[in-house]
Short mmCIF file of C-alpha atoms in Angstrom, two decimals:
data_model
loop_
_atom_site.label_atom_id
_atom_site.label_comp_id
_atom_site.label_asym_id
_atom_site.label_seq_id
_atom_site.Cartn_x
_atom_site.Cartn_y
_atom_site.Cartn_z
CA UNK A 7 -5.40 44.32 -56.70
CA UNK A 8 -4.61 46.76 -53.93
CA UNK A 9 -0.64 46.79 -53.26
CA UNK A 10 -1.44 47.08 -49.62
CA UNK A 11 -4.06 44.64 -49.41
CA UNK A 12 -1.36 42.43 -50.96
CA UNK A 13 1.28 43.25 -48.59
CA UNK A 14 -0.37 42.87 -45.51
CA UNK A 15 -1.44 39.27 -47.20
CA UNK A 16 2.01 38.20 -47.52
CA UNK A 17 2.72 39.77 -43.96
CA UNK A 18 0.33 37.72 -42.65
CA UNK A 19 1.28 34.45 -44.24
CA UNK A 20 4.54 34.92 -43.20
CA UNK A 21 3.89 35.09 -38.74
CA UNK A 22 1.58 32.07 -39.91
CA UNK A 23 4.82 30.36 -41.03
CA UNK A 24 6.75 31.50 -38.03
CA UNK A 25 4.22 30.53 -35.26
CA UNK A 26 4.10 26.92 -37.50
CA UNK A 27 7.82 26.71 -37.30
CA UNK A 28 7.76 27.75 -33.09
CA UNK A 29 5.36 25.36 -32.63
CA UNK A 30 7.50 22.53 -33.99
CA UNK A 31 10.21 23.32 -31.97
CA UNK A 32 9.00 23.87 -29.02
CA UNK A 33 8.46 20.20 -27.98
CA UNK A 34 12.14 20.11 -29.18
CA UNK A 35 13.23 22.93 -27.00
CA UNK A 36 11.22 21.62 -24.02
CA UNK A 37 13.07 18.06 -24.19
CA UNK A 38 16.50 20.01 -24.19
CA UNK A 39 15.26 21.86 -20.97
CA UNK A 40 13.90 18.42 -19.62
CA UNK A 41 16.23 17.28 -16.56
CA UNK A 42 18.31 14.13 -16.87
CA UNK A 43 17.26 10.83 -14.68
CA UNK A 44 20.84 11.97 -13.16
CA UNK A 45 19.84 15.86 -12.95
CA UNK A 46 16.61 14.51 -11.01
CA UNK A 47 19.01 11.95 -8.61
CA UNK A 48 21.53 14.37 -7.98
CA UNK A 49 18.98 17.09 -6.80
CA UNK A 50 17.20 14.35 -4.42
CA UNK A 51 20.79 13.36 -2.68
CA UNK A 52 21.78 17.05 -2.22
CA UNK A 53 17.98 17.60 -0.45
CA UNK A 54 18.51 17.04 3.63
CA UNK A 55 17.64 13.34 4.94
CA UNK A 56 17.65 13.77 8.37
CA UNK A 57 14.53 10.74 8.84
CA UNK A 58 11.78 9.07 6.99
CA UNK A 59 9.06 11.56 7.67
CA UNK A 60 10.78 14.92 8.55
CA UNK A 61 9.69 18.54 7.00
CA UNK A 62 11.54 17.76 3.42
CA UNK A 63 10.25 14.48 2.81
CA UNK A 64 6.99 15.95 0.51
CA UNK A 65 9.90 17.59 -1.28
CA UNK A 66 12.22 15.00 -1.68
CA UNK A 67 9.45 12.46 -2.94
CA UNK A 68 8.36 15.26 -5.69
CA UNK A 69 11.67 15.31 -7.05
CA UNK A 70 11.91 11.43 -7.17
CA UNK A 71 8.33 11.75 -9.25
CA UNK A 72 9.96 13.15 -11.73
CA UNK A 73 11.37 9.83 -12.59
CA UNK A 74 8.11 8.17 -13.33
CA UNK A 75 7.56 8.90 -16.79
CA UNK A 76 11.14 7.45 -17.95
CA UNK A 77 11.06 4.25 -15.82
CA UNK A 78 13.82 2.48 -17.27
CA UNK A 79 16.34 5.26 -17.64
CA UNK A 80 15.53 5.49 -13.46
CA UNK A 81 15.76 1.58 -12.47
CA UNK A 82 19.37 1.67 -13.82
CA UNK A 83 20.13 4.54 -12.24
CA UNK A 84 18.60 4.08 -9.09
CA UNK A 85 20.56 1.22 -9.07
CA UNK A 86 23.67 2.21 -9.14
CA UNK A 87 22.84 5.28 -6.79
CA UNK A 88 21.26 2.27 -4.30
CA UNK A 89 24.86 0.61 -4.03
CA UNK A 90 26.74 3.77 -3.45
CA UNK A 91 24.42 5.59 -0.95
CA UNK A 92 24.70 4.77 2.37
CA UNK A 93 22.40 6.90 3.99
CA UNK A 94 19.59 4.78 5.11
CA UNK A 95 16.35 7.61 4.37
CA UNK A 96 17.84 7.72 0.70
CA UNK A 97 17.94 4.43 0.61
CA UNK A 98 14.33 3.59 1.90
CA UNK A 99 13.02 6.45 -0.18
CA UNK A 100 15.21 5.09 -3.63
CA UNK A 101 13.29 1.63 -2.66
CA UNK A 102 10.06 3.41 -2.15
CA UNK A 103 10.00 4.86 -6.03
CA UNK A 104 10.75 1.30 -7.33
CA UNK A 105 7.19 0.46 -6.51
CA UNK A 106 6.20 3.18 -8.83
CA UNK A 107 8.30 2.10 -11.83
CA UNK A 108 6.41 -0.69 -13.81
CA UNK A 109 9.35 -2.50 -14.59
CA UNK A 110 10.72 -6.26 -14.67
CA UNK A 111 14.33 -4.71 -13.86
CA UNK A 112 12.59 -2.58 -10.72
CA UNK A 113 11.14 -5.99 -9.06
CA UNK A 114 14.41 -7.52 -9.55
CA UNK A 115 16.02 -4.89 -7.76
CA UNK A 116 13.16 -5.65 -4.99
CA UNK A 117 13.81 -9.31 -5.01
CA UNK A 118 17.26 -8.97 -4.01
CA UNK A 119 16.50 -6.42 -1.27
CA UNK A 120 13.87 -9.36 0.39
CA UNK A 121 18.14 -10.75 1.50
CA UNK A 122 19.05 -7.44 2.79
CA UNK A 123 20.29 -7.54 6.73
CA UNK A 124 17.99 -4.35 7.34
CA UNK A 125 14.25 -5.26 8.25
CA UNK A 126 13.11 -1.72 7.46
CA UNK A 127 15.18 -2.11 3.80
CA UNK A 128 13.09 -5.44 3.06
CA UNK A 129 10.17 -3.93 4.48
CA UNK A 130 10.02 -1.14 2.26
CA UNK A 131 10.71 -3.61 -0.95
CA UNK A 132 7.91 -5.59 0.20
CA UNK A 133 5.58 -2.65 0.41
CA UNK A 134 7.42 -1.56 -3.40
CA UNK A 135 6.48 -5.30 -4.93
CA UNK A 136 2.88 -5.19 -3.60
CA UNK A 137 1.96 -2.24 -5.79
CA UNK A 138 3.89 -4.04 -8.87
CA UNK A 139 1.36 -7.01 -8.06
CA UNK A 140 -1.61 -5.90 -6.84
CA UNK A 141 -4.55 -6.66 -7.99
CA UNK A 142 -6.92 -3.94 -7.04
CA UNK A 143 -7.57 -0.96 -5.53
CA UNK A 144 -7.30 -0.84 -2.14
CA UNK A 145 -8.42 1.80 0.15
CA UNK A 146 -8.74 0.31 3.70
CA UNK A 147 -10.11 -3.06 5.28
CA UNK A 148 -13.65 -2.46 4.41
CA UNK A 149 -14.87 -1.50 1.36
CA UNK A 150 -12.40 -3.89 -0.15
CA UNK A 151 -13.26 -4.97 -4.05
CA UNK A 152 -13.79 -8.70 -4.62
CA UNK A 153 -12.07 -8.79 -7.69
CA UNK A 154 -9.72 -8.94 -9.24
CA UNK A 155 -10.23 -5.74 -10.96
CA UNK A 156 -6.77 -5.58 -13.17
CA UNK A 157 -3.74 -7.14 -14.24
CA UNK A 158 -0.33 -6.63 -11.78
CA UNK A 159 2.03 -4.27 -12.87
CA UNK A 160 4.57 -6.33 -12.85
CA UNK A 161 3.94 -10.33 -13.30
CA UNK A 162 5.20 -13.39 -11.81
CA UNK A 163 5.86 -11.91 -7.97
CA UNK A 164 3.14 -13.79 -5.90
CA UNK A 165 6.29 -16.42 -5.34
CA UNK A 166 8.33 -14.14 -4.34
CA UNK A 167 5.96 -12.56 -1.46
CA UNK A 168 5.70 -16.30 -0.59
CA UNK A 169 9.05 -16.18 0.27
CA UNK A 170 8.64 -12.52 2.11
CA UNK A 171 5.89 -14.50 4.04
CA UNK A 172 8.48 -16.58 6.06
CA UNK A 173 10.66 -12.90 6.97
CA UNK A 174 12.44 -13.42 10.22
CA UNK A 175 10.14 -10.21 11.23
CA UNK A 176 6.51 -10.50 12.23
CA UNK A 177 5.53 -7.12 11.03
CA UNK A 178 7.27 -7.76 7.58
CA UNK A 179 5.39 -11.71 7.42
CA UNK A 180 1.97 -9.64 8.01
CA UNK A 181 3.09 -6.94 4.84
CA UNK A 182 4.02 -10.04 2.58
CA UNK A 183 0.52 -11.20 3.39
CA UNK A 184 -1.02 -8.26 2.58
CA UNK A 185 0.39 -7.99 -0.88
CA UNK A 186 -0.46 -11.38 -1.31
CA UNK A 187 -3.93 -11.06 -0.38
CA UNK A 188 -4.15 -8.29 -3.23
CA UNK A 189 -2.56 -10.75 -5.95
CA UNK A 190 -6.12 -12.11 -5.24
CA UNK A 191 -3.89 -15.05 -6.75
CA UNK A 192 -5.39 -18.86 -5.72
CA UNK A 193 -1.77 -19.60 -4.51
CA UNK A 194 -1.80 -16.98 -1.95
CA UNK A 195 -4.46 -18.78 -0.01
CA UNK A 196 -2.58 -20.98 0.79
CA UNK A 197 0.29 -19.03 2.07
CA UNK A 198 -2.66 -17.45 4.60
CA UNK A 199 -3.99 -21.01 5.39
CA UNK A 200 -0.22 -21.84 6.51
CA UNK A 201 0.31 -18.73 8.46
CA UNK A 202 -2.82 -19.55 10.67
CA UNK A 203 -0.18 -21.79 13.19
CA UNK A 204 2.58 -18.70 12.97
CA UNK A 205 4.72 -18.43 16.08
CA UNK A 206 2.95 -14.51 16.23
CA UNK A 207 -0.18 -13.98 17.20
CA UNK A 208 -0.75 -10.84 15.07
CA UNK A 209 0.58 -12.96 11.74
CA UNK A 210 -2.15 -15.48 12.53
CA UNK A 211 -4.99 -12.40 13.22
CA UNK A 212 -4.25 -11.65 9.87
CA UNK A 213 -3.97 -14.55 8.01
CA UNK A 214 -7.79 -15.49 9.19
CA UNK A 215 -8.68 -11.88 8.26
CA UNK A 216 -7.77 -12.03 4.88
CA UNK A 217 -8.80 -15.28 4.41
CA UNK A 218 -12.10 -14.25 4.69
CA UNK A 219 -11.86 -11.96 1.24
CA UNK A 220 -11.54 -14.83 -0.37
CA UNK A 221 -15.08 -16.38 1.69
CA UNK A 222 -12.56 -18.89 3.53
CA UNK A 223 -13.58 -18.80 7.56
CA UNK A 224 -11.21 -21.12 8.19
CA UNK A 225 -9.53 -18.79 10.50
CA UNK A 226 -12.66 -18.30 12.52
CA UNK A 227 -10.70 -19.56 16.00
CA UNK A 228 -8.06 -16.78 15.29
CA UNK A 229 -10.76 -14.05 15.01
CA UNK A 230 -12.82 -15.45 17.84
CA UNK A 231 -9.56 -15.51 20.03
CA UNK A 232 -9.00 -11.69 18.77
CA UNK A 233 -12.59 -11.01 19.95
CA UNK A 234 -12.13 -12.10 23.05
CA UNK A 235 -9.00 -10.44 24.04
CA UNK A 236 -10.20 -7.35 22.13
CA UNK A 237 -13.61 -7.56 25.08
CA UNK A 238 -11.02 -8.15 28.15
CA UNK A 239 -8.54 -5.33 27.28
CA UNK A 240 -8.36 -1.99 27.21
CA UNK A 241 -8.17 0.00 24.36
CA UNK A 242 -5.23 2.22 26.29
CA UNK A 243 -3.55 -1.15 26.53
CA UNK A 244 -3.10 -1.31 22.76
CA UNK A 245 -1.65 0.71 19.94
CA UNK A 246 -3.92 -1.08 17.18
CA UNK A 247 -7.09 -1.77 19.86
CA UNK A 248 -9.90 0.02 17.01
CA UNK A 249 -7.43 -0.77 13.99
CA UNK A 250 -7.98 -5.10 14.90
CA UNK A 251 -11.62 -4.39 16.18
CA UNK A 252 -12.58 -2.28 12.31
CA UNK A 253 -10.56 -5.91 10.56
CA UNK A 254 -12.05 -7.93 12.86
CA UNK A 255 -15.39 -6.76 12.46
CA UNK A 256 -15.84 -6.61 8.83
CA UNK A 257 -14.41 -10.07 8.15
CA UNK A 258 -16.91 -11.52 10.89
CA UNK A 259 -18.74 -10.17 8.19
CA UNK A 260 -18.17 -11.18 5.37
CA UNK A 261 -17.71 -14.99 6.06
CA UNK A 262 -21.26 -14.66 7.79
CA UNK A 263 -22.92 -12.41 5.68
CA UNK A 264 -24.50 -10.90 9.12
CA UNK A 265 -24.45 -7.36 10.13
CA UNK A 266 -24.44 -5.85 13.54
CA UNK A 267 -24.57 -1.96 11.63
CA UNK A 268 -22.23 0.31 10.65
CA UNK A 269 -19.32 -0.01 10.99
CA UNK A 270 -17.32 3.47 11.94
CA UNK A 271 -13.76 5.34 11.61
CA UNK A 272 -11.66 4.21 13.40
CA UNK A 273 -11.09 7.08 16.74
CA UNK A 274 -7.70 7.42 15.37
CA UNK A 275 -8.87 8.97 12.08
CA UNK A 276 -11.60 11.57 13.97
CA UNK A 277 -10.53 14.81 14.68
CA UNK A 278 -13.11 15.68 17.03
CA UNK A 279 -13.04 14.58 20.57
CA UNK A 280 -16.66 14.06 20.41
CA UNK A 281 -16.61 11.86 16.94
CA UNK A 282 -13.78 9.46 18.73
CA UNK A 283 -15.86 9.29 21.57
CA UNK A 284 -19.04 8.18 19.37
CA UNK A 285 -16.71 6.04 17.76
CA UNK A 286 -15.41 4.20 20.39
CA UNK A 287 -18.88 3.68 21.52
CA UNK A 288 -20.35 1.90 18.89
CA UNK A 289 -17.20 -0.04 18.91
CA UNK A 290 -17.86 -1.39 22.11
CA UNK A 291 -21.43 -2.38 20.98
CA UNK A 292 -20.60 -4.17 17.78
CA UNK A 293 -17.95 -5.67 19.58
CA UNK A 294 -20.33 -7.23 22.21
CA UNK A 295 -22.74 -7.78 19.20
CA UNK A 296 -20.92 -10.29 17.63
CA UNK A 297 -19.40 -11.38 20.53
CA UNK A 298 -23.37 -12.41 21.75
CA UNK A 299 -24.39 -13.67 18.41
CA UNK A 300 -20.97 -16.06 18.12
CA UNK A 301 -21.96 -18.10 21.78
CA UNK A 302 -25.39 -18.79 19.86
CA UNK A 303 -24.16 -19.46 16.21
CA UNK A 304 -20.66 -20.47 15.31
CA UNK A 305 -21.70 -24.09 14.95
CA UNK A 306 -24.14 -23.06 12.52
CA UNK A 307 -22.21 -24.50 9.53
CA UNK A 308 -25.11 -22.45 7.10
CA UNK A 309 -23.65 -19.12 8.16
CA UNK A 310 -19.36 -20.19 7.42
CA UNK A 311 -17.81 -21.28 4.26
CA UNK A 312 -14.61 -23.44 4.21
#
């Protein structure tokens, strides 16, 4: 056999061996280089927190993603990081990520923070336990899926987000119900049914709402009263005029089965000044629509379900 042919054989074999042994090591090497749960929570408290939403908050909520794939290392020490910080953005934002770690620890961390004195630190845990029990996948009031499509994240929270229900704060009672609704959970139902005599008038507009994904009209009084304040006000008199009419709208819907057409973004979410225009439009013809075909058929008991 040629020598050369031989050595360039044995040259060969041996790169083959040291790309083999390179290749083993480098998931090795890349775990050494891998930042700590405490690397990660270090470089989120030294990044500025002047507010919630301020020019470094895309930056500090990348760093804090970094903690998703070793969710129990993070609970712990988000944890301990949680009863030392007492800036209130890190703490909101430390509360935030707890809804993204699938953990029994994390919603115990969230339960707790339902007691807290701060109604934007139990809103945020309310928002963090409805994605550890949800359902399914939400996007919006209107193309919402019957389901439900999955199991929660987390199990055994819908009585906890009972509890949230009664919060001291409207706007935290109408979150609680929203995460309930999304349990899709036979208990929650109940919890809506109750909130239909709540001291707030926007708690009980969305309690008969979300009642109706579950084909209960029950709260047909609440959405007629909605209707008619939504037809003697005007929208400049409102922050969430088009945001109530879209909800109102498609749960008239869905406990009649009856369409009036389409129904459109939301003016808010249109860029162009002729879209919101449109939009606002055919918002004030669906809402005179239903308002029209309610005076001639909401004693129809074929068209509501109880």
């Amino acid at each position: 056999m040629n020598p050369g042919f031989k050595e360039k054989t044995m040259k060969k074999t041996i790169l083959l061996l040291i790309c083999g042994i390179l290749i083993c090591l480098a998931p090795i090497a890349a775990q050494q280089n891998k930042p700590s749960v405490q690397d990660i929570i270090k470089e989120y408290l030294g990044t500025p927190h002047s507010k919630n939403y301020d020019e470094n908050r895309l930056r500090r909520l990348h760093i804090l993603s970094k903690l998703q794939s070793m969710p129990n290392e993070a609970v712990y020490e988000i944890s301990l990081t949680l009863n030392k910080t007492e800036n209130f953005v890190q703490r909101v934002e430390l509360i935030e990520v707890l809804g993204k770690l699938a953990t029994p620890e994390s919603a115990n961390i969230l339960v707790d923070l339902l007691d807290d004195s701060e109604v934007k630190i139990r809103r945020q845990a309310i928002m963090s336990l409805r994605l550890l029990s949800s359902r399914i996948h939400r996007s919006g009031v209107v193309n919402v899926p019957k389901g439900p499509d999955f199991p929660p994240k987390v199990e055994g929270i819908v009585p906890v987000l009972i509890k949230a229900a009664d919060d001291e704060d409207g706007n935290n009672r109408i979150l609680a119900l929203f995460a309930l609704t999304d349990t899709r959970d036979s208990i929650a139902v109940v919890e809506l049914k109750k909130r239909l005599n709540d001291p707030n008038e926007k708690v009980r507009f969305k309690a008969a709402c979300f009642l109706t994904e579950f084909n209960d009209s029950l709260g047909l009084p609440e959405l007629e009263k909605k209707l008619l304040k939504l037809r003697n006000i005007s929208p400049d008199e409102e922050f969430t005029y088009y945001f109530d009419a879209e909800h109102l709208i498609v749960s008239l819907q869905r406990i009649t089965g009856v369409s009036m057409g389409k129904i459109p973004v939301v003016p808010d979410a249109i860029s162009s000044f002729k879209g919101q225009e449109e939009s606002k439009r055919d918002y004030d013809k669906l809402l005179k629509a239903w308002d029209s075909w309610l005076k001639k058929n909401k004693d129809k008991s074929e068209y509501f379900t109880k």
